[in-house]
C-alpha cells in the first residue's frame, strides 16, 4: 500500500524561501576588518539570491545542471551563491582556495565549471590559473581586490563581471523550478592519498535531510536566538552544513571572511557575541593562545563544535574553563559531513570524568547514519569498545560514489565502497556497546595540517623526481600548532650534493607543492623500512620519530 502523503520534493529553494520569509530578520554579519562589520538580513539575502539567479541565467546563459564555482571566503555573497545556484537547478562547486594551483585547475576542468564567482582578495591566486581553465567562460568578482590582475592577456577568452553590477536591477524574486530532489545541488572535491581528487556530489535531498539533522537538539540544536560563528570554510564540506541549517531555523551567521587569524577571531567574538562556533582544532588552539596572551570576555560562546580531526583533551579542558563547551563531532566530505556527534548519554552527571570521557569520543551516529566496523579479513566486528576495525557508514547523506570516473560513469573504487554499497571511511576505531565511536588510527597516511590534508604520496613522488633522491617517504608527525606536519625521510643517491634546503626549494619550484605543504622536518636514512609486500612501512618511521631514533633537521 502506498501512503496518502503528498510527495513534495526536498529542495534547497524551499530552505531559502523559508529562511528569507519566516526568518527574514535574521542576519548574516560579515567581518570586514574595519570598525563596522557588514550586515545583511536573510530577507535581503533571499532577494539578492534571486537577482543572482536571474543574472546567471539571463546574462551569463547558465542553464540546466551547469556548474557554477565559488572561490571565496565565508561571507554574505558566498551565502547568496549557496542558495541561488542550486535553487535555479545549476550545481554549486565550492573551490578549496588552499589547494596547490595545478590541483585547483584540474578540479575546475574535471567539474567543467562554466562560471567562477571569486572574491577580489583571491584574484592573485585565480588570475594565473585562468589560461588553464578550459571550460570557464565567466569570472564574477565580489568585494575588495585588485581588478587589474584580470586585465587583458591574463584572462584570454574569459569575460569578467562585477558581482554588484551584474545583479543590480534584477527582479528580487525568482520562480524557482520544481526539481527532482535527487538532482545534484553542490559538489566538493576531496584529495586522498593516491590518484586524482574525487568529486562528492550532494543532492537537494541529502542537503535538506542533513540540515534537519544538524538542527536537532542532540546535534547543534540552535535556534533563532543564536548566532553561529562559521569559521569552518564554506569550501570545506559546505561549512559543515551550517548555511543551510541556519536558514531552516533562523540562526544568525557571523562570517569571518578572510580574517581567520586568532586576534581578529577573538575580536569578533568579543564584539558580536556569537553563542556557537564551528571549526577544526587548530583554529581553536590558535584562539586559546591568543586568549591566554590577551584575555577577553568570550563567555557568550556557550557551544563550540569541533571536528575535522580529533579534539585534544587539553583543548577541551581549557575551553571548558573559559565557559566555552566543546562538542566533538566526526565527519568527512563524503558524509556531508555530520557522521557522529559526542553528546553524553542521559544519566551521566555533568562535570564528571565519565562525562568528559564520553565527550572526547567521536560520538554517536544520528538516526540517518548507520555505522559498522569491518576487520582486516572483511569480518563484521562487535560493538564492544575493544574490537578495532575500519568504520563503514551508509545513509541518505552519505556518498555512494564519486563524480565522473575516467569512463564518464560514477566512480566506486573498491577501497572506498563495499560491495553492498557502504562507504569505507578509511578511519579505524572501536564502537562501544552504547554506540560511541572512538577513532584510533587512520587507515591512510594523509597528513592533517590545520584541518587541511597534505598527501604524503604527492610529496614523496615530488621528492623522488629529484635526480639525487633514491627513495623518499613522508609521514605525519605531531605538531603543536598545526596538529600534524610532514616529516620527509630521504635516501640520497651516492655522490649526491643535495641539501635539505635545495630539496625543499626543488619541491617549491614551479608550484609543484603548495608552500604551506612543504615539510619543515627532514631526515636522511640509509633505506626506507618496508613491509612484507615491499611497501614503505610508515608505522616504523613514525615509531622511530616518536622514540627519537631519527636525526631530524628542522628548516
Ligand atoms: P575531510 O573529508 O577533509 O573532512 O576529512 C575527513 C577525515 O577527517 C576523516 O576521515 C577523519 O580521518 C578525519 N576526522 C574528521 N573528524 C574527526 C574527528 N572528530 N576525530 C578524528 N578524525 C576526524
Coordinates of C-alpha atoms and ligand atoms in Angstrom, one line a residue:
X1 CA 0.0 0.0 0.0
X2 CA 1.4 3.5 -0.8
X3 CA 1.0 6.3 1.6
X4 CA -1.6 9.0 1.2
X5 CA 1.0 11.7 1.8
X6 CA 1.9 14.5 -0.6
X7 CA 5.2 13.9 -2.5
X8 CA 6.8 17.3 -2.2
X9 CA 10.5 17.4 -3.1
X10 CA 13.1 18.4 -0.5
X11 CA 14.7 21.3 -2.3
X12 CA 17.3 24.0 -1.3
X13 CA 14.9 26.6 -2.8
X14 CA 12.5 25.7 0.0
X15 CA 15.1 26.3 2.6
X16 CA 15.9 29.6 1.0
X17 CA 12.2 30.7 0.8
X18 CA 11.6 29.6 4.3
X19 CA 14.7 31.3 5.8
X20 CA 14.2 34.6 3.9
X21 CA 10.5 34.9 4.8
X22 CA 9.8 33.2 8.2
X23 CA 13.2 34.2 9.5
X24 CA 13.7 37.3 7.3
X25 CA 15.1 39.5 10.1
X26 CA 17.9 37.1 11.0
X27 CA 21.2 38.3 9.8
X28 CA 24.4 37.3 8.1
X29 CA 27.2 39.5 9.5
X30 CA 30.5 39.6 7.6
X31 CA 33.7 40.8 9.3
X32 CA 35.4 43.5 7.3
X33 CA 38.5 44.2 9.4
X34 CA 37.2 47.7 9.8
X35 CA 35.2 49.4 12.6
X36 CA 31.8 48.2 11.4
X37 CA 31.1 44.7 10.1
X38 CA 28.8 44.3 7.2
X39 CA 25.2 43.2 8.0
X40 CA 22.6 41.7 5.7
X41 CA 19.2 40.2 6.7
X42 CA 18.0 36.8 5.5
X43 CA 15.3 38.7 3.6
X44 CA 17.9 40.7 1.7
X45 CA 20.0 37.5 1.1
X46 CA 16.9 35.9 -0.4
X47 CA 16.2 38.9 -2.7
X48 CA 19.8 39.1 -3.8
X49 CA 20.0 35.3 -4.4
X50 CA 17.0 35.7 -6.7
X51 CA 18.8 38.6 -8.5
X52 CA 22.0 36.4 -8.8
X53 CA 20.0 33.5 -10.3
X54 CA 18.4 35.9 -12.9
X55 CA 21.9 37.3 -13.8
X56 CA 23.4 33.8 -14.1
X57 CA 20.5 32.7 -16.3
X58 CA 19.8 35.8 -18.4
X59 CA 23.2 37.4 -18.7
X60 CA 25.6 34.5 -18.5
X61 CA 23.4 31.9 -20.0
X62 CA 23.7 29.3 -17.3
X63 CA 21.2 26.5 -18.0
X64 CA 20.3 23.1 -16.7
X65 CA 22.8 21.5 -14.3
X66 CA 25.8 23.5 -15.4
X67 CA 28.5 24.0 -12.7
X68 CA 29.0 27.4 -11.1
X69 CA 32.0 27.5 -8.9
X70 CA 32.9 29.8 -6.0
X71 CA 36.4 30.7 -4.9
X72 CA 35.5 32.6 -1.8
X73 CA 35.9 33.1 1.9
X74 CA 32.9 32.8 4.3
X75 CA 30.8 35.9 3.6
X76 CA 27.3 37.1 2.7
X77 CA 27.8 36.9 -1.1
X78 CA 29.0 33.3 -0.7
X79 CA 25.8 32.5 1.1
X80 CA 23.8 34.1 -1.7
X81 CA 25.7 31.8 -4.2
X82 CA 25.0 28.8 -1.9
X83 CA 21.3 29.3 -2.4
X84 CA 20.9 30.9 -5.9
X85 CA 22.9 28.3 -7.8
X86 CA 21.3 25.0 -6.6
X87 CA 17.8 26.6 -6.4
X88 CA 17.9 27.5 -10.1
X89 CA 18.9 23.9 -10.9
X90 CA 22.6 24.5 -11.5
X91 CA 25.3 22.9 -9.4
X92 CA 27.4 24.9 -6.8
X93 CA 31.0 23.9 -6.9
X94 CA 33.0 25.3 -3.9
X95 CA 36.7 25.5 -4.7
X96 CA 39.2 24.9 -1.9
X97 CA 41.4 28.0 -2.1
X98 CA 44.2 26.2 -0.2
X99 CA 44.9 23.6 -2.8
X100 CA 48.0 23.8 -5.0
X101 CA 47.2 25.7 -8.2
X102 CA 47.6 22.7 -10.5
X103 CA 45.1 20.7 -8.4
X104 CA 42.7 23.6 -8.4
X105 CA 42.9 23.8 -12.2
X106 CA 42.5 20.0 -12.5
X107 CA 39.3 20.2 -10.4
X108 CA 37.8 23.1 -12.3
X109 CA 38.4 21.3 -15.6
X110 CA 37.1 18.0 -14.3
X111 CA 33.9 19.5 -12.9
X112 CA 33.6 21.6 -16.1
X113 CA 32.8 24.8 -14.3
X114 CA 31.4 27.5 -16.6
X115 CA 31.4 30.4 -14.2
X116 CA 33.6 31.2 -11.2
X117 CA 32.4 33.6 -8.6
X118 CA 35.6 34.8 -6.9
X119 CA 36.4 37.2 -4.0
X120 CA 38.6 40.1 -5.2
X121 CA 41.2 39.2 -2.5
X122 CA 41.7 35.8 -4.2
X123 CA 42.5 37.2 -7.7
X124 CA 46.3 36.7 -7.2
X125 CA 45.5 33.0 -6.9
X126 CA 42.9 32.9 -9.7
X127 CA 44.4 35.1 -12.4
X128 CA 47.5 33.0 -13.3
X129 CA 45.2 29.9 -13.5
X130 CA 42.7 31.3 -15.9
X131 CA 44.6 30.3 -19.1
X132 CA 44.4 26.7 -17.9
X133 CA 40.7 26.7 -17.1
X134 CA 39.3 25.5 -20.4
X135 CA 35.5 25.3 -19.6
X136 CA 35.4 28.7 -17.7
X137 CA 33.7 31.4 -19.7
X138 CA 32.9 34.0 -16.9
X139 CA 34.5 35.2 -13.8
X140 CA 32.3 37.3 -11.4
X141 CA 34.2 39.3 -8.8
X142 CA 32.9 40.3 -5.4
X143 CA 34.4 42.5 -2.7
X144 CA 37.7 44.4 -2.4
X145 CA 40.7 43.3 -4.6
X146 CA 42.9 44.4 -7.4
X147 CA 40.9 44.0 -10.6
X148 CA 43.9 44.9 -12.8
X149 CA 45.1 41.4 -12.3
X150 CA 42.3 40.3 -14.7
X151 CA 43.4 42.8 -17.4
X152 CA 43.8 41.6 -21.0
X153 CA 46.1 38.6 -21.6
X154 CA 45.7 37.0 -18.2
X155 CA 42.1 36.5 -19.0
X156 CA 42.1 35.3 -22.6
X157 CA 38.6 34.3 -23.7
X158 CA 37.0 34.8 -20.3
X159 CA 34.5 37.5 -19.6
X160 CA 34.9 39.4 -16.3
X161 CA 32.0 40.9 -14.4
X162 CA 31.4 42.8 -11.2
X163 CA 29.0 40.9 -9.0
X164 CA 27.2 44.0 -7.8
X165 CA 26.8 45.4 -11.4
X166 CA 25.6 42.0 -12.6
X167 CA 22.8 41.6 -10.1
X168 CA 21.8 45.3 -9.9
X169 CA 18.2 46.0 -11.1
X170 CA 17.3 42.3 -11.5
X171 CA 14.0 41.1 -10.1
X172 CA 14.1 40.3 -6.4
X173 CA 12.1 37.1 -6.7
X174 CA 12.5 34.1 -8.9
X175 CA 10.1 31.3 -9.8
X176 CA 12.3 28.5 -8.6
X177 CA 11.9 25.3 -10.6
X178 CA 10.4 22.2 -9.1
X179 CA 13.4 19.9 -9.4
X180 CA 13.9 16.3 -8.7
X181 CA 15.2 16.2 -5.1
X182 CA 17.8 13.6 -6.1
X183 CA 19.4 16.1 -8.6
X184 CA 22.9 17.4 -7.9
X185 CA 22.9 20.6 -5.8
X186 CA 26.5 21.1 -4.8
X187 CA 29.9 19.4 -5.2
X188 CA 33.1 19.4 -3.3
X189 CA 36.4 17.6 -4.2
X190 CA 38.3 15.6 -1.7
X191 CA 42.0 14.8 -2.2
X192 CA 43.0 11.4 -0.9
X193 CA 46.4 9.7 -0.7
X194 CA 46.5 8.3 -4.2
X195 CA 45.2 9.3 -7.6
X196 CA 43.3 12.4 -8.6
X197 CA 41.0 14.4 -6.4
X198 CA 37.5 12.9 -6.2
X199 CA 34.2 14.8 -6.5
X200 CA 31.5 14.3 -4.0
X201 CA 28.1 15.5 -5.3
X202 CA 25.4 16.4 -2.8
X203 CA 21.7 16.2 -3.8
X204 CA 18.9 18.6 -2.7
X205 CA 17.5 15.8 -0.7
X206 CA 20.8 15.0 1.1
X207 CA 21.4 18.7 1.9
X208 CA 17.8 19.1 3.2
X209 CA 17.9 16.0 5.4
X210 CA 21.4 16.7 6.7
X211 CA 20.3 20.3 7.6
X212 CA 17.5 18.9 9.7
X213 CA 19.9 16.6 11.5
X214 CA 22.3 19.5 12.2
X215 CA 19.4 21.4 13.8
X216 CA 18.3 18.6 16.1
X217 CA 18.8 19.2 19.8
X218 CA 21.3 16.4 20.2
X219 CA 23.4 17.8 17.2
X220 CA 23.9 21.5 17.3
X221 CA 20.4 22.3 18.4
X222 CA 20.5 26.1 17.6
X223 CA 17.5 28.5 17.4
X224 CA 16.8 31.9 16.0
X225 CA 18.1 33.4 19.3
X226 CA 21.6 32.0 18.5
X227 CA 24.4 33.4 16.4
X228 CA 26.8 30.9 14.9
X229 CA 30.4 31.9 14.1
X230 CA 31.1 29.9 11.0
X231 CA 34.8 29.5 10.9
X232 CA 34.9 26.2 9.0
X233 CA 35.2 27.3 5.4
X234 CA 32.3 27.3 3.0
X235 CA 34.6 25.4 0.6
X236 CA 35.1 22.6 3.2
X237 CA 32.0 20.3 3.1
X238 CA 29.6 23.1 2.8
X239 CA 30.8 24.7 6.1
X240 CA 29.6 21.6 7.8
X241 CA 26.1 22.3 6.5
X242 CA 25.7 25.5 8.6
X243 CA 24.5 27.9 5.9
X244 CA 21.6 25.6 5.0
X245 CA 20.8 24.6 8.6
X246 CA 20.8 28.2 9.8
X247 CA 18.3 29.2 7.1
X248 CA 16.0 26.5 8.3
X249 CA 15.9 27.8 11.8
X250 CA 16.8 31.5 11.6
X251 CA 20.1 31.1 13.4
X252 CA 22.2 34.3 12.7
X253 CA 25.5 33.7 11.0
X254 CA 28.8 35.6 11.8
X255 CA 31.2 35.2 8.9
X256 CA 34.9 35.9 9.3
X257 CA 35.7 36.4 5.6
X258 CA 39.5 36.3 5.3
X259 CA 40.1 37.3 9.0
X260 CA 40.8 33.8 10.3
X261 CA 43.8 34.7 12.5
X262 CA 43.4 34.3 16.3
X263 CA 43.4 38.1 17.0
X264 CA 40.5 39.1 14.7
X265 CA 38.6 35.9 15.7
X266 CA 38.9 36.9 19.4
X267 CA 37.8 40.5 18.5
X268 CA 34.8 39.4 16.6
X269 CA 33.7 37.0 19.4
X270 CA 34.0 39.8 21.9
X271 CA 32.1 42.4 19.9
X272 CA 29.5 40.3 18.1
X273 CA 28.9 37.8 20.9
X274 CA 28.1 34.6 19.0
X275 CA 26.6 31.8 21.0
X276 CA 28.0 29.0 18.8
X277 CA 31.1 28.4 16.7
X278 CA 32.4 25.6 14.5
X279 CA 36.0 24.9 13.3
X280 CA 38.8 22.4 13.3
X281 CA 41.0 22.0 16.5
X282 CA 44.0 24.1 15.1
X283 CA 41.8 27.2 14.9
X284 CA 40.8 26.8 18.5
X285 CA 44.3 26.1 19.6
X286 CA 45.4 29.4 18.0
X287 CA 42.5 31.2 19.7
X288 CA 43.4 29.7 23.0
X289 CA 47.0 31.0 22.8
X290 CA 45.6 34.4 21.8
X291 CA 43.1 34.5 24.7
X292 CA 45.9 33.4 27.1
X293 CA 48.1 36.3 25.9
X294 CA 45.3 38.9 25.6
X295 CA 42.3 37.8 27.8
X296 CA 38.9 38.9 26.5
X297 CA 35.3 38.1 27.6
X298 CA 34.3 35.1 25.4
X299 CA 31.8 33.6 27.8
X300 CA 29.0 34.2 25.2
X301 CA 30.2 31.2 23.3
X302 CA 28.2 28.5 25.0
X303 CA 28.9 25.8 22.4
X304 CA 31.8 25.1 20.2
X305 CA 31.6 22.3 17.6
X306 CA 35.0 20.8 16.9
X307 CA 35.7 18.2 14.2
X308 CA 37.8 17.5 11.2
X309 CA 40.5 15.9 13.4
X310 CA 40.4 14.6 16.9
X311 CA 39.9 17.2 19.6
X312 CA 42.9 17.1 22.1
X313 CA 41.7 16.6 25.7
X314 CA 43.8 19.6 26.8
X315 CA 41.9 21.9 24.4
X316 CA 38.5 20.6 25.6
X317 CA 39.6 21.2 29.2
X318 CA 40.9 24.7 28.5
X319 CA 37.8 25.7 26.6
X320 CA 35.6 24.3 29.4
X321 CA 37.4 26.6 31.9
X322 CA 36.7 29.6 29.7
X323 CA 33.0 28.7 29.6
X324 CA 33.0 27.5 26.0
X325 CA 31.6 24.0 26.0
X326 CA 33.2 21.8 23.3
X327 CA 31.0 19.4 21.3
X328 CA 33.2 16.9 19.4
X329 CA 31.9 15.6 16.0
X330 CA 33.3 13.4 13.3
X331 CA 32.6 13.6 9.6
X332 CA 34.0 13.6 6.1
X333 CA 33.5 15.3 2.8
X334 CA 31.7 12.1 1.8
X335 CA 29.3 12.3 4.8
X336 CA 28.0 15.9 4.2
X337 CA 29.8 15.9 6.9
X338 CA 27.8 15.0 10.1
X339 CA 28.5 11.4 10.8
X340 CA 28.7 11.3 14.6
X341 CA 28.4 13.8 17.4
X342 CA 29.5 13.4 21.0
X343 CA 26.6 14.2 23.3
X344 CA 27.0 12.1 26.5
X345 CA 24.1 9.8 27.2
X346 CA 21.2 10.6 29.6
X347 CA 22.1 10.0 33.3
X348 CA 25.8 10.8 33.1
X349 CA 26.4 13.6 35.6
X350 CA 27.8 16.8 34.3
X351 CA 31.4 17.7 35.1
X352 CA 32.4 14.1 35.9
X353 CA 35.3 12.1 34.5
X354 CA 32.8 9.8 32.9
X355 CA 31.1 12.6 31.1
X356 CA 34.5 14.0 29.9
X357 CA 35.4 10.6 28.5
X358 CA 32.2 10.5 26.5
X359 CA 32.7 14.0 25.2
X360 CA 36.2 13.0 23.9
X361 CA 34.9 10.2 21.8
X362 CA 33.9 11.0 18.2
X363 CA 30.3 10.4 19.4
X364 CA 27.1 8.6 18.4
X365 CA 25.5 8.1 15.0
X366 CA 22.3 10.0 14.4
X367 CA 19.3 8.1 13.1
X368 CA 20.2 9.0 9.5
X369 CA 23.7 7.3 9.7
X370 CA 24.3 3.6 10.1
X371 CA 27.8 2.5 11.1
X372 CA 29.6 -0.8 11.2
X373 CA 33.2 -1.9 11.8
X374 CA 35.0 -4.2 9.4
X375 CA 38.0 -6.2 10.4
X376 CA 41.1 -6.8 8.3
X377 CA 39.6 -10.0 6.9
X378 CA 36.3 -8.3 6.0
X379 CA 34.5 -9.7 9.1
X380 CA 31.9 -7.6 11.0
X381 CA 33.2 -6.6 14.4
X382 CA 31.1 -6.3 17.6
X383 CA 30.3 -3.0 19.3
X384 CA 32.3 -3.9 22.4
X385 CA 34.6 -0.9 22.7
X386 CA 37.6 -3.0 22.0
X387 CA 37.4 -4.6 18.6
X388 CA 39.1 -2.1 16.2
X389 CA 38.2 -2.1 12.5
X390 CA 37.6 0.2 9.6
X391 CA 34.4 2.3 10.0
X392 CA 31.9 1.9 7.2
X393 CA 28.8 4.1 7.0
X394 CA 25.6 4.4 5.0
X395 CA 22.7 6.8 4.9
X396 CA 20.8 9.4 2.9
X397 CA 23.5 12.0 3.2
X398 CA 26.5 9.6 2.7
X399 CA 28.2 9.4 -0.7
X400 CA 27.6 6.2 -2.7
X401 CA 30.1 7.1 -5.5
X402 CA 32.3 9.9 -6.8
X403 CA 31.7 12.1 -9.7
X404 CA 32.6 11.1 -13.2
X405 CA 35.3 8.4 -13.4
X406 CA 37.5 8.1 -16.4
X407 CA 34.8 6.3 -18.4
X408 CA 32.3 9.1 -17.6
X409 CA 30.4 6.8 -15.1
X410 CA 30.2 7.4 -11.3
X411 CA 33.4 6.2 -9.7
X412 CA 33.2 3.5 -7.0
X413 CA 36.7 2.4 -6.1
X414 CA 36.9 -0.8 -4.1
X415 CA 38.9 0.8 -1.3
X416 CA 36.2 3.4 -0.8
X417 CA 32.9 1.4 -1.2
X418 CA 32.0 -2.0 -0.1
X419 CA 30.3 -4.5 -2.4
X420 CA 27.0 -3.8 -0.7
X421 CA 27.4 0.0 -1.2
X422 CA 28.6 1.2 2.2
X423 CA 31.2 4.0 2.3
X424 CA 34.6 2.8 3.7
X425 CA 35.8 5.7 5.7
X426 CA 39.5 4.9 5.9
X427 CA 39.2 5.6 9.7
X428 CA 39.9 2.9 12.1
X429 CA 38.3 2.7 15.6
X430 CA 36.0 1.0 18.1
X431 CA 32.4 1.4 18.9
X432 CA 31.2 0.9 22.5
X433 CA 28.1 -1.2 23.4
X434 CA 26.2 2.1 23.9
X435 CA 27.1 3.3 20.4
X436 CA 30.0 5.7 20.9
X437 CA 32.7 5.7 18.2
X438 CA 36.4 6.2 19.2
X439 CA 38.8 6.6 16.3
X440 CA 42.2 5.1 17.0
X441 CA 44.0 5.4 13.7
X442 CA 43.7 6.4 10.1
X443 CA 43.9 3.7 7.5
X444 CA 45.5 6.0 5.1
X445 CA 48.5 8.1 5.8
X446 CA 47.4 11.6 4.7
X447 CA 48.8 14.4 6.9
X448 CA 46.2 16.6 8.5
X449 CA 47.7 20.0 8.8
X450 CA 45.5 22.8 10.2
X451 CA 42.3 21.0 9.1
X452 CA 43.5 20.5 5.6
X453 CA 45.1 17.4 4.0
X454 CA 48.5 17.0 2.7
X455 CA 49.1 13.9 0.5
X456 CA 52.2 12.1 1.7
X457 CA 52.3 10.3 -1.7
X458 CA 52.3 13.6 -3.6
X459 CA 55.3 14.8 -1.5
X460 CA 57.1 11.5 -1.9
X461 CA 56.6 11.5 -5.7
X462 CA 57.8 15.0 -6.0
X463 CA 60.9 14.3 -3.9
X464 CA 61.6 11.2 -5.8
X465 CA 61.5 13.1 -9.0
X466 CA 64.7 14.9 -7.8
X467 CA 67.8 13.3 -9.6
X468 CA 69.7 12.9 -6.3
X469 CA 66.9 11.2 -4.4
X470 CA 66.8 7.4 -4.4
X471 CA 63.8 6.9 -2.1
X472 CA 61.6 9.2 0.0
X473 CA 58.8 8.5 2.5
X474 CA 56.8 11.2 4.2
X475 CA 54.8 10.6 7.4
X476 CA 52.7 12.7 9.6
X477 CA 54.3 13.8 12.9
X478 CA 52.6 15.7 15.7
X479 CA 52.9 19.5 15.7
X480 CA 51.7 21.8 18.4
X481 CA 50.5 24.5 16.1
X482 CA 49.1 22.6 13.1
X483 CA 48.1 19.2 14.6
X484 CA 50.3 17.4 12.2
X485 CA 53.1 18.3 9.8
X486 CA 55.0 16.2 7.3
X487 CA 58.4 14.6 8.1
X488 CA 60.4 14.0 4.9
X489 CA 62.6 10.9 5.1
X490 CA 65.1 10.8 2.3
X491 CA 67.5 8.2 0.9
X492 CA 70.2 10.0 -1.2
X493 CA 72.0 8.5 -4.2
X494 CA 75.7 8.0 -3.9
X495 CA 77.7 11.1 -4.6
X496 CA 74.7 13.4 -4.1
X497 CA 75.3 17.0 -3.2
X498 CA 71.7 17.8 -2.4
X499 CA 71.0 19.5 0.9
X500 CA 67.6 19.8 2.7
X501 CA 67.4 23.4 1.6
X502 CA 67.9 22.5 -2.1
X503 CA 65.4 19.7 -1.8
X504 CA 62.9 22.0 -0.3
X505 CA 63.5 24.6 -2.9
X506 CA 63.1 21.9 -5.6
X507 CA 59.6 21.0 -4.1
X508 CA 58.6 24.6 -4.1
X509 CA 59.8 25.2 -7.7
X510 CA 57.1 25.9 -10.3
X511 CA 54.5 25.4 -7.6
X512 CA 55.0 21.7 -7.6
X513 CA 54.0 21.7 -4.0
X514 CA 52.0 24.4 -2.3
X515 CA 54.1 26.5 0.1
X516 CA 52.1 25.5 3.2
X517 CA 52.6 21.8 2.4
X518 CA 56.4 21.9 2.3
X519 CA 58.0 19.8 5.1
X520 CA 59.9 21.6 7.8
X521 CA 61.4 18.4 9.3
X522 CA 63.9 16.4 7.3
X523 CA 66.0 13.4 7.9
X524 CA 68.4 11.2 5.9
X525 CA 68.1 7.4 6.2
X526 CA 70.0 4.6 4.6
X527 CA 66.8 2.8 3.5
X528 CA 63.1 3.4 4.0
X529 CA 61.7 0.5 6.1
X530 CA 59.4 -1.8 4.1
X531 CA 56.5 -4.1 4.8
X532 CA 56.5 -7.8 3.8
X533 CA 55.0 -6.8 0.4
X534 CA 57.6 -4.2 -0.2
X535 CA 55.6 -1.0 0.7
X536 CA 57.0 1.8 2.7
X537 CA 56.4 0.9 6.4
X538 CA 55.3 4.2 7.7
X539 CA 54.4 2.8 11.1
X540 CA 58.0 2.0 11.7
X541 CA 59.1 5.6 10.6
X542 CA 56.5 7.1 12.9
X543 CA 57.7 5.0 15.8
X544 CA 61.4 5.8 15.1
X545 CA 60.5 9.5 15.1
X546 CA 58.5 9.3 18.3
X547 CA 61.3 7.4 20.1
X548 CA 63.9 10.0 18.9
X549 CA 65.8 7.5 16.8
X550 CA 65.9 9.7 13.7
X551 CA 68.4 12.6 13.3
X552 CA 65.9 15.3 12.3
X553 CA 66.8 18.7 11.0
X554 CA 64.2 21.5 11.1
X555 CA 64.3 24.1 8.4
Ligands
LIG1 P1 37.6 15.7 5.2 O1 37.0 14.9 4.2 O2 38.7 16.6 4.7 O3 36.6 16.4 6.1 O4 38.4 14.7 6.2 C1 37.7 13.6 6.8 C2 38.6 12.9 7.7 O5 39.0 13.7 8.8 C3 38.0 11.7 8.4 O6 38.0 10.5 7.6 C4 38.9 11.5 9.6 O7 40.1 10.9 9.3 C5 39.2 13.0 10.0 N1 38.3 13.4 11.1 C6 37.2 14.2 11.0 N2 36.7 14.4 12.1 C7 37.4 13.8 13.1 C8 37.4 13.7 14.5 N3 36.5 14.2 15.2 N4 38.4 12.9 15.1 C9 39.3 12.3 14.3 N5 39.4 12.4 13.0 C10 38.5 13.1 12.4

